[in-house]
Structure formats: structure tokens, C-alpha cells
């Protein structure tokens, strides 16, 4: 049976359970728990390795049960393993049984038992199967895992350009299901045959952070199935923006959430739920803002080692949003860092339609009074490029020209150089730069699909509202700093 056939077989059970009221996300979550238990048992049986689990909560104490006895054992297993340390605790953190019907639970347990042994599959095969399930979940549940899923061709192109080296540390502060970390691992593992360096690569080189418990679980399992991490967990559940942990990394690769504002929900005594805006006030943040992307950008500036490198996916508003924070952070990026390359991504490649995003490539530099960005190279892979998730899918080959241009640094139709002096003269330090003629403005046949076009209109309107809101907040702030015209202020000189 091929990997694709095995993914299809496992995924078909999701459709059966979906008809019985179990969501795709819940199905993937339960597969994660049960697959880990099964593989732990196989390691002991087939490889002679000691089980990482207490005997009472092992696969053997689960697989032979039925009915309510099975459901009770599974529930207690999840509760107890969630208290463990390291990788086990990360995967089972706050775990709950979403298959409360014992018959449904039995079907999944039987599936995993029948299709084994899983541990006998190569690391690449196991990882490919699990990633296949994650990708299917992302594509079929647009409001679920899709929001954490960055297209693989984008990830691969970023990793090829940033080029992490064996011995370097790599961090994704918004890791989702671990796509960037795994692509970096694949890129780095072929750089040496030294067993000690490879062991260090698997266990100490990668760090992932995500605020969502369920996503951290998926990421930890995804990394584990690819051979990254074992006893300890390379990924942690934490709000990366809440504070500076003090850790520094050679490489940062990430795609922070696309939401415009940081916020949290407050439940009042009457049960009413309200959403409060949240500004992260940190000493290392030069600007206080409620814009989530700007806060992630400032966080990345902090956690990079001196001379560290970053490849970051960010939406268009980061390039042009007005206001003190927007302009100030762009100025800091240009002057304090070497912001050397900007890739304009096409629309239609995200599970949330209409999103306009870019990849920012920049290097950290030691503190200096000299401007660090001498020139910014912009590659426009958006104008007259129309992609969809179904009929015109993005491929790795689509970025071959960009990767070549990134390394060669020669101007082409889509790749242009802009010196710092030219950038500094742009109004509000707007870096939303384009020069190619948009054929769709004159040729109706060149228009994107209607759903993409509608989503782009909504996105543009939302961006405009964000701009107006930012200006309004600044005016209010300026007004608050001015003395009330009806109040006379009399200064009495000191004797």
C-alpha cells in the first residue's frame, strides 16, 4: 500500500465519523493520541526499547477493551498522560476524549491496530502520512487547521533562501503544525554525516512556540514522527508575544497569524463575553501597538542572535500602515537591520481567500549609527499571477526564478533594486512597492476568479478601515496630550 493510499484509508474513517457527528479536527486529534500510544508499544515490542509510558496507560491496556470499559480507560489515560513532562505532556496536554461513543472509539483503535506496525515505517513515510492528514484537514476545514497552514512551496522557497546551516538554532514563534521547522530539518540533515551533529540537530536545534493548545499537540506529533524531538519537546504552548524569554536564535522562520489585532476574551459575571483589545507593552518593543503583525515583527527583532537571519510571511498592511508604530517599525527595520529582500506573494494561495501577503528577508546587525539596509530587492510574484487552491495550485517550481534571483542579485522584469535613499523618501515610509502593469485593469479575461476578486475587495476595505482607525487613534492621542483650552495654566516662577 502506498503512502497516499494509507492516508486515504485513514482519512476515509474521518468521513465516516463526520457523518456520525465527529469533526475532522477532533478526528485528527484522537488519531494523534492513539497513534502515539500504539507506536510507543511497538518500540518496546519490535525494537526492545523501554516504553516511555507508565504501564497502566499503555496501548496494551487499551486495545483489548470494549464498550464503556474502553471509553473509561481511554479517558483516564488521556488525563494522566497530560500530567507527564516533556514530549508526552506536550502531546497530551489538556487532552479530552471526543469519541464519547465507545463504538466509534473502538473503530479507530481497531484501524490503528490493524494497519500497524507503524514504527516499522521509515521516518519519512510516517511523517508524510501524518502531514497528509494535516493538509487534508486544512483544505477541508477552512475555519480550522487551514488558518495554521502555510503552503509548502512558500515554506520551501523561504528555507532555500535563508539556508539554515547544521549547528545553527532555528525558531518559529508561531509554529502552527511545524511546517517551517520540518522544512529546515530536511534542508539541514543532509549537510553532515556526523552522528553526533545529527543527534544534536534532532534534539537541540529547533524551537517552536504557539498559543493554541491543539496546534501545539499537532506540531509536537508531526515533529516526533519525523524524528525531531523524543524525550523532550521542541515545541511549547505559550503566547510568544507576552514576554522576552531571553532565548536567542540564529534563524527565525515563521508565518504569524493574519489577524489584524491582538485580543482576548473576557467573560463577565453575568456570562456575557466581550473582546478586549490588548497592547503588548515590553521594554524591548520600541512601539506599543495593537497590530499583531507589528508585534511579531518586533518580537523577531528581539529573539534573533547578532547576525541572525529571518524569513517572515506578513500581510500587506505591515508595508504601508500609517501611524507612529507602522512608520517607526519600518524605519527601525531599514536602519537597524539589513532588510535586503521582499517577495510579493500571489493571492489565491491561502485557505482564507483574498489575503495579500509578502515574505520579508532580513538580517540582524550589531548596534550602529550607520543605516544597515543599503538596498532592498523586491520580487513581484503577484501582478498578473493568479493562483487557486483547486485548478491553479501553487508549486515549488513557481519559485525557481525567485530563488535564482535571490542568490544572483541581477535585475529582471520582476526583480528590482531600490536604494535606501529612494526608500526613505517614500511617503510614510510606504514599502508597498510595485511597478508592473496589471493586465486585469484593461483585459477582463485576466481577472481572477470571482470569489478571489470578492475576497480581495473585502480585504482592501478592511485595510482602509484599519488605516482610518490608526489615524483616528493618533489624533485622539495627540488631543489627549494637549491642554484643555478652557483651562488656564499659570506658571509661578520659583523664588
Coordinates of C-alpha atoms in Angstrom, one line a residue:
X1 CA 0.0 0.0 0.0
X2 CA 1.4 3.4 -1.0
X3 CA 1.7 6.3 1.4
X4 CA -1.1 8.1 -0.4
X5 CA -3.4 5.1 -0.2
X6 CA -2.7 4.8 3.5
X7 CA -3.5 8.4 4.0
X8 CA -6.8 8.0 2.0
X9 CA -7.7 4.9 4.1
X10 CA -7.1 6.6 7.4
X11 CA -8.8 9.8 6.2
X12 CA -11.9 7.8 5.0
X13 CA -12.6 7.0 8.6
X14 CA -12.8 10.7 9.2
X15 CA -15.7 10.9 6.7
X16 CA -17.5 8.0 8.4
X17 CA -17.2 9.6 11.8
X18 CA -18.1 13.0 10.4
X19 CA -21.4 11.6 9.4
X20 CA -21.8 10.5 13.0
X21 CA -21.1 13.9 14.4
X22 CA -17.3 13.9 14.9
X23 CA -15.5 16.9 13.4
X24 CA -12.4 16.5 11.2
X25 CA -10.3 18.4 13.8
X26 CA -11.4 16.1 16.6
X27 CA -10.7 13.0 14.5
X28 CA -7.1 14.2 13.8
X29 CA -6.7 14.9 17.5
X30 CA -7.8 11.5 18.6
X31 CA -5.6 9.8 15.8
X32 CA -2.7 11.7 17.3
X33 CA -3.2 10.3 20.8
X34 CA -3.9 6.8 19.7
X35 CA -1.1 6.7 17.2
X36 CA 1.4 7.8 19.8
X37 CA 0.2 5.1 22.2
X38 CA 0.5 2.4 19.5
X39 CA 4.0 3.5 18.4
X40 CA 5.2 3.5 21.9
X41 CA 4.1 -0.1 22.3
X42 CA 5.7 -1.1 19.0
X43 CA 9.0 0.4 20.1
X44 CA 9.0 -1.9 23.1
X45 CA 7.9 -5.0 21.2
X46 CA 9.8 -4.6 18.0
X47 CA 12.9 -2.6 19.0
X48 CA 13.4 -3.6 22.6
X49 CA 13.3 0.0 23.7
X50 CA 11.8 0.8 27.1
X51 CA 8.3 2.3 27.0
X52 CA 8.1 6.0 27.7
X53 CA 4.6 5.5 29.3
X54 CA 3.5 4.2 32.7
X55 CA 2.3 0.5 32.1
X56 CA -1.2 1.4 33.4
X57 CA -1.7 3.8 30.5
X58 CA -0.1 1.8 27.7
X59 CA -1.6 0.6 24.4
X60 CA -1.9 -2.9 25.7
X61 CA -4.3 -1.8 28.4
X62 CA -6.5 -0.1 25.8
X63 CA -6.6 -2.3 22.7
X64 CA -8.3 -5.3 24.3
X65 CA -11.3 -3.4 25.8
X66 CA -14.8 -2.7 24.6
X67 CA -17.8 -0.6 25.4
X68 CA -17.8 1.7 28.5
X69 CA -14.7 -0.1 29.8
X70 CA -12.8 1.1 26.7
X71 CA -14.1 4.6 27.0
X72 CA -13.2 4.9 30.7
X73 CA -9.7 3.5 30.2
X74 CA -9.1 5.9 27.3
X75 CA -10.4 8.9 29.2
X76 CA -8.2 8.1 32.3
X77 CA -5.2 7.5 30.0
X78 CA -5.5 10.9 28.5
X79 CA -6.0 12.7 31.8
X80 CA -2.9 11.0 33.4
X81 CA -0.6 11.4 30.4
X82 CA -1.4 15.1 30.3
X83 CA 0.4 15.4 33.6
X84 CA 3.6 13.9 32.3
X85 CA 6.7 16.0 31.5
X86 CA 8.5 16.5 28.2
X87 CA 7.1 15.4 24.8
X88 CA 4.4 13.2 26.3
X89 CA 3.0 16.0 28.4
X90 CA 3.0 18.3 25.4
X91 CA 1.1 15.9 23.2
X92 CA -1.5 15.0 25.8
X93 CA -1.8 18.5 27.4
X94 CA -5.5 19.1 28.2
X95 CA -6.4 16.0 26.1
X96 CA -10.0 15.0 26.1
X97 CA -11.9 12.1 24.6
X98 CA -14.0 13.5 21.7
X99 CA -15.2 10.0 20.8
X100 CA -17.6 9.5 23.7
X101 CA -19.4 6.8 21.8
X102 CA -17.5 3.6 22.6
X103 CA -18.3 2.1 19.2
X104 CA -16.7 5.0 17.4
X105 CA -13.6 4.8 19.6
X106 CA -13.4 1.1 19.0
X107 CA -13.4 1.6 15.3
X108 CA -10.4 4.0 15.4
X109 CA -8.5 1.7 17.8
X110 CA -9.1 -1.2 15.5
X111 CA -8.0 0.8 12.5
X112 CA -4.6 1.7 14.1
X113 CA -4.1 -1.8 15.4
X114 CA -4.8 -3.4 12.0
X115 CA -2.7 -1.0 9.9
X116 CA 0.4 -1.5 12.1
X117 CA 3.2 -1.9 12.7
X118 CA 3.7 1.9 12.4
X119 CA 7.1 2.1 14.0
X120 CA 8.4 -0.1 11.1
X121 CA 7.7 2.6 8.6
X122 CA 10.5 4.9 7.9
X123 CA 10.6 8.3 9.5
X124 CA 9.9 10.0 6.1
X125 CA 6.9 7.7 5.4
X126 CA 5.3 8.3 8.9
X127 CA 5.8 12.0 8.6
X128 CA 4.4 12.1 5.1
X129 CA 1.3 10.2 6.2
X130 CA 0.6 12.5 9.2
X131 CA 1.3 15.6 7.2
X132 CA -1.0 14.3 4.5
X133 CA -3.8 14.1 7.2
X134 CA -3.0 17.7 8.4
X135 CA -3.1 19.1 4.9
X136 CA -6.4 17.4 4.1
X137 CA -7.8 18.8 7.3
X138 CA -6.6 22.2 6.4
X139 CA -8.2 22.1 2.9
X140 CA -11.5 20.7 4.0
X141 CA -11.9 22.7 7.2
X142 CA -11.2 26.3 6.1
X143 CA -12.0 27.7 9.5
X144 CA -9.9 25.1 11.3
X145 CA -6.4 23.9 10.6
X146 CA -6.2 25.9 7.4
X147 CA -5.5 29.1 9.4
X148 CA -2.3 27.5 10.6
X149 CA -1.2 26.0 7.3
X150 CA 1.4 27.8 5.1
X151 CA 1.6 26.5 1.5
X152 CA 4.6 24.1 1.3
X153 CA 6.1 25.8 -1.8
X154 CA 6.3 29.0 0.1
X155 CA 8.0 27.4 3.0
X156 CA 10.5 25.5 0.8
X157 CA 11.4 28.7 -1.1
X158 CA 12.0 30.6 2.1
X159 CA 14.2 27.8 3.6
X160 CA 16.2 27.6 0.4
X161 CA 16.9 31.3 0.6
X162 CA 17.6 31.7 4.3
X163 CA 19.7 28.5 4.1
X164 CA 20.0 27.3 7.8
X165 CA 23.2 25.5 8.5
X166 CA 24.0 22.5 10.6
X167 CA 24.9 23.7 14.1
X168 CA 22.6 26.7 13.9
X169 CA 19.4 27.1 16.0
X170 CA 16.1 27.6 14.3
X171 CA 12.9 29.1 15.8
X172 CA 9.3 29.5 14.7
X173 CA 7.5 31.7 17.3
X174 CA 4.1 31.0 15.6
X175 CA 4.8 27.4 14.6
X176 CA 1.4 26.0 13.7
X177 CA 1.8 22.4 12.7
X178 CA 5.5 22.7 12.3
X179 CA 5.9 23.2 8.5
X180 CA 8.9 25.6 8.7
X181 CA 10.7 23.6 11.4
X182 CA 10.4 20.4 9.4
X183 CA 11.5 22.0 6.1
X184 CA 14.5 23.5 7.9
X185 CA 15.3 20.0 9.3
X186 CA 15.0 18.4 5.8
X187 CA 17.3 21.1 4.5
X188 CA 19.9 20.7 7.2
X189 CA 20.1 17.0 7.8
X190 CA 21.9 16.3 4.5
X191 CA 24.7 18.7 5.4
X192 CA 26.7 16.2 7.5
X193 CA 27.2 12.5 8.2
X194 CA 28.5 13.1 11.7
X195 CA 26.2 11.2 14.0
X196 CA 26.7 13.5 17.0
X197 CA 25.8 16.5 14.9
X198 CA 22.7 14.8 13.5
X199 CA 21.6 13.9 17.1
X200 CA 22.1 17.5 18.2
X201 CA 20.2 18.6 15.1
X202 CA 17.2 16.4 16.0
X203 CA 17.1 17.2 19.7
X204 CA 18.5 20.7 20.3
X205 CA 18.4 22.8 17.1
X206 CA 14.6 23.5 16.8
X207 CA 12.2 25.5 18.9
X208 CA 8.5 26.1 18.2
X209 CA 6.0 28.2 20.1
X210 CA 2.3 28.5 19.6
X211 CA -0.5 29.9 21.7
X212 CA -3.1 27.3 20.8
X213 CA -3.0 24.0 22.7
X214 CA -4.5 21.9 20.0
X215 CA -2.0 23.2 17.4
X216 CA 1.0 22.6 19.7
X217 CA -0.1 19.0 20.1
X218 CA -0.3 18.5 16.3
X219 CA 3.1 20.2 15.9
X220 CA 4.8 18.0 18.6
X221 CA 3.4 14.9 17.0
X222 CA 4.4 16.0 13.5
X223 CA 7.9 16.7 14.6
X224 CA 8.1 13.4 16.6
X225 CA 7.0 11.3 13.6
X226 CA 9.8 13.0 11.5
X227 CA 12.4 12.1 14.2
X228 CA 12.7 15.6 15.7
X229 CA 12.5 15.6 19.5
X230 CA 12.0 12.5 21.6
X231 CA 12.1 12.7 25.4
X232 CA 12.0 16.5 25.4
X233 CA 9.5 18.6 23.4
X234 CA 10.9 21.1 20.8
X235 CA 7.6 22.9 20.9
X236 CA 5.9 24.7 23.8
X237 CA 2.5 26.2 24.4
X238 CA 3.0 29.9 25.2
X239 CA 2.0 33.4 24.0
X240 CA 5.3 34.3 22.3
X241 CA 4.4 38.0 22.5
X242 CA 3.8 38.1 26.2
X243 CA 7.4 38.5 27.2
X244 CA 11.0 38.1 26.1
X245 CA 12.1 34.6 27.3
X246 CA 15.8 35.5 26.8
X247 CA 16.4 32.8 24.2
X248 CA 18.2 33.9 21.0
X249 CA 18.3 32.1 17.7
X250 CA 20.4 32.1 14.6
X251 CA 17.5 31.7 12.2
X252 CA 13.8 32.6 12.5
X253 CA 11.3 31.2 10.0
X254 CA 7.6 32.0 10.6
X255 CA 4.2 33.0 9.3
X256 CA 2.4 34.7 12.2
X257 CA -1.4 34.7 12.4
X258 CA -3.0 37.0 9.8
X259 CA -5.5 38.6 12.3
X260 CA -5.2 42.4 12.4
X261 CA -5.5 42.9 16.1
X262 CA -4.3 41.1 19.2
X263 CA -7.3 40.5 21.5
X264 CA -8.5 38.3 24.3
X265 CA -12.0 37.4 25.5
X266 CA -13.4 38.4 28.9
X267 CA -16.3 36.5 30.5
X268 CA -18.3 38.8 32.8
X269 CA -20.1 37.7 36.0
X270 CA -23.4 37.6 34.0
X271 CA -21.8 35.2 31.5
X272 CA -21.6 37.8 28.7
X273 CA -18.5 37.5 26.6
X274 CA -16.7 40.6 25.4
X275 CA -13.5 41.1 23.4
X276 CA -10.9 43.4 24.8
X277 CA -8.0 44.8 22.7
X278 CA -4.6 44.1 24.1
X279 CA -1.4 46.0 23.6
X280 CA 1.8 44.2 24.5
X281 CA 4.0 46.6 26.5
X282 CA 7.5 45.2 26.6
X283 CA 10.7 47.0 27.2
X284 CA 12.3 45.6 24.1
X285 CA 9.3 46.8 22.0
X286 CA 10.1 50.2 20.7
X287 CA 6.5 50.9 19.8
X288 CA 3.2 49.9 21.5
X289 CA 0.6 48.8 19.1
X290 CA -2.4 46.5 18.9
X291 CA -1.4 45.3 15.4
X292 CA -0.4 41.6 15.9
X293 CA 1.9 41.5 12.9
X294 CA 3.9 44.5 14.0
X295 CA 4.3 43.0 17.5
X296 CA 5.5 39.7 16.0
X297 CA 8.0 41.7 13.9
X298 CA 9.3 43.4 17.0
X299 CA 9.5 40.1 18.8
X300 CA 11.5 38.6 16.0
X301 CA 13.9 41.6 16.1
X302 CA 14.5 40.7 19.7
X303 CA 15.0 37.0 19.5
X304 CA 17.4 37.0 16.6
X305 CA 21.1 36.4 17.5
X306 CA 23.5 39.1 16.4
X307 CA 23.9 38.5 12.6
X308 CA 20.9 36.2 12.7
X309 CA 18.7 35.7 9.7
X310 CA 14.9 35.8 9.3
X311 CA 12.3 34.9 6.6
X312 CA 8.9 36.0 7.7
X313 CA 5.5 35.9 6.0
X314 CA 3.5 39.1 6.7
X315 CA 0.4 40.7 5.2
X316 CA 0.5 43.9 3.1
X317 CA -0.6 46.2 6.0
X318 CA 2.8 45.8 7.6
X319 CA 4.3 47.6 4.5
X320 CA 2.1 50.6 4.4
X321 CA 0.0 51.0 7.6
X322 CA 0.2 54.6 8.7
X323 CA 0.7 55.9 12.2
X324 CA 3.6 56.2 14.5
X325 CA 4.1 52.5 15.1
X326 CA 3.8 51.5 11.5
X327 CA 6.2 54.1 10.2
X328 CA 8.5 53.7 13.1
X329 CA 8.9 49.9 12.9
X330 CA 9.6 50.1 9.2
X331 CA 12.2 52.7 9.9
X332 CA 13.8 50.5 12.5
X333 CA 13.8 47.6 10.2
X334 CA 15.6 49.5 7.5
X335 CA 18.0 51.3 9.7
X336 CA 18.8 48.8 12.4
X337 CA 18.6 45.6 10.3
X338 CA 19.6 44.6 6.8
X339 CA 16.2 44.3 5.2
X340 CA 17.5 43.1 1.9
X341 CA 14.7 41.2 0.1
X342 CA 10.9 41.4 -0.2
X343 CA 8.8 38.8 -2.1
X344 CA 5.3 39.8 -3.0
X345 CA 3.2 36.6 -2.9
X346 CA 0.2 35.9 -5.2
X347 CA -3.3 35.9 -4.0
X348 CA -5.4 32.7 -4.0
X349 CA -2.8 30.5 -2.3
X350 CA -4.3 30.7 1.2
X351 CA -7.2 28.9 2.7
X352 CA -8.5 32.3 3.8
X353 CA -9.3 33.9 0.3
X354 CA -8.2 37.4 -0.7
X355 CA -5.2 37.5 1.6
X356 CA -2.3 39.6 0.3
X357 CA 1.0 38.7 1.9
X358 CA 4.7 39.0 1.4
X359 CA 7.9 37.4 2.6
X360 CA 10.4 39.7 4.4
X361 CA 14.0 38.6 4.5
X362 CA 16.3 40.5 6.9
X363 CA 19.4 40.0 8.9
X364 CA 20.2 41.4 12.4
X365 CA 23.2 43.6 12.7
X366 CA 25.1 44.9 15.8
X367 CA 24.1 48.2 17.1
X368 CA 25.4 51.0 14.9
X369 CA 24.7 54.6 13.9
X370 CA 25.0 53.7 10.2
X371 CA 22.0 52.6 8.2
X372 CA 22.2 48.8 7.8
X373 CA 19.9 48.4 4.7
X374 CA 21.9 49.7 1.7
X375 CA 19.4 48.3 -0.8
X376 CA 16.1 46.4 -0.8
X377 CA 15.4 44.0 -3.7
X378 CA 11.8 43.4 -4.5
X379 CA 10.4 40.4 -6.4
X380 CA 6.9 40.8 -7.6
X381 CA 5.3 37.4 -7.9
X382 CA 1.7 38.8 -7.6
X383 CA 1.0 41.1 -10.5
X384 CA -0.7 39.1 -13.3
X385 CA -0.2 35.9 -11.3
X386 CA -3.5 34.2 -10.5
X387 CA -3.5 31.1 -8.3
X388 CA -6.3 29.0 -6.8
X389 CA -6.3 26.1 -4.3
X390 CA -8.1 23.8 -6.8
X391 CA -7.3 24.5 -10.5
X392 CA -4.1 26.6 -10.5
X393 CA -2.3 25.3 -7.4
X394 CA 1.0 26.9 -6.3
X395 CA 4.0 24.6 -7.0
X396 CA 7.6 24.6 -5.9
X397 CA 8.7 25.3 -9.5
X398 CA 6.8 28.6 -9.4
X399 CA 9.5 30.0 -7.1
X400 CA 12.5 28.7 -9.0
X401 CA 13.1 32.1 -10.7
X402 CA 12.8 33.9 -7.4
X403 CA 15.3 31.6 -5.6
X404 CA 17.7 32.1 -8.5
X405 CA 17.3 35.9 -8.5
X406 CA 17.7 35.9 -4.7
X407 CA 21.2 34.4 -5.0
X408 CA 22.3 36.2 -8.2
X409 CA 21.1 39.7 -7.4
X410 CA 20.5 40.8 -11.0
X411 CA 17.6 42.9 -12.0
X412 CA 14.9 41.3 -14.2
X413 CA 11.3 42.3 -15.2
X414 CA 10.0 41.0 -11.8
X415 CA 13.1 41.7 -9.6
X416 CA 14.2 45.2 -8.9
X417 CA 16.6 47.0 -6.6
X418 CA 15.7 50.1 -4.5
X419 CA 18.4 52.0 -2.7
X420 CA 17.9 53.2 0.9
X421 CA 17.8 56.9 -0.1
X422 CA 14.9 56.2 -2.5
X423 CA 13.0 54.2 0.1
X424 CA 13.5 56.9 2.8
X425 CA 11.8 59.5 0.6
X426 CA 8.6 57.5 0.2
X427 CA 5.5 59.0 1.9
X428 CA 5.1 57.4 5.4
X429 CA 7.9 55.1 4.5
X430 CA 5.4 53.1 2.5
X431 CA 7.2 49.9 1.2
X432 CA 4.2 48.5 -0.7
X433 CA 6.2 48.8 -4.0
X434 CA 5.1 47.6 -7.4
X435 CA 5.9 48.7 -11.0
X436 CA 4.5 46.0 -13.3
X437 CA 1.4 46.8 -15.4
X438 CA -1.7 45.0 -14.1
X439 CA -3.3 43.4 -17.2
X440 CA -6.6 42.8 -15.5
X441 CA -7.2 46.6 -15.4
X442 CA -7.6 46.5 -19.2
X443 CA -8.3 42.9 -20.0
X444 CA -11.5 41.5 -18.4
X445 CA -10.3 37.9 -19.3
X446 CA -7.3 38.5 -17.0
X447 CA -9.4 39.0 -13.9
X448 CA -9.0 36.4 -11.1
X449 CA -11.8 34.1 -10.1
X450 CA -15.0 35.8 -8.7
X451 CA -14.6 34.5 -5.2
X452 CA -10.9 35.7 -5.1
X453 CA -11.9 39.1 -6.5
X454 CA -14.7 39.5 -3.9
X455 CA -12.3 38.5 -1.1
X456 CA -9.7 41.0 -2.3
X457 CA -12.3 43.8 -2.3
X458 CA -13.2 42.9 1.3
X459 CA -9.5 42.7 2.2
X460 CA -8.9 46.2 0.7
X461 CA -11.9 47.7 2.5
X462 CA -10.7 46.2 5.8
X463 CA -7.2 47.6 5.2
X464 CA -8.7 51.0 4.5
X465 CA -10.7 50.9 7.8
X466 CA -7.5 49.9 9.6
X467 CA -5.8 52.9 8.2
X468 CA -8.6 55.3 9.2
X469 CA -8.7 53.7 12.7
X470 CA -5.0 54.2 13.1
X471 CA -5.2 57.8 12.1
X472 CA -8.2 58.3 14.5
X473 CA -6.3 56.8 17.4
X474 CA -3.3 59.0 16.8
X475 CA -5.5 62.1 16.6
X476 CA -7.1 61.1 19.9
X477 CA -3.7 60.6 21.4
X478 CA -2.5 64.0 20.3
X479 CA -5.6 65.6 21.6
X480 CA -5.1 64.0 25.0
X481 CA -1.6 65.4 25.2
X482 CA -2.9 69.0 24.6
X483 CA -4.1 71.1 27.5
X484 CA -7.8 71.8 27.7
X485 CA -8.4 75.2 26.0
X486 CA -10.8 76.1 28.8
X487 CA -8.2 75.7 31.5
X488 CA -5.8 78.5 32.2
X489 CA -2.3 77.3 33.2
X490 CA -0.4 79.8 35.3
X491 CA 3.2 79.2 35.9
X492 CA 4.5 80.7 39.1
X493 CA 8.3 81.3 39.0
X494 CA 10.3 79.8 41.7
X495 CA 11.7 82.3 44.3

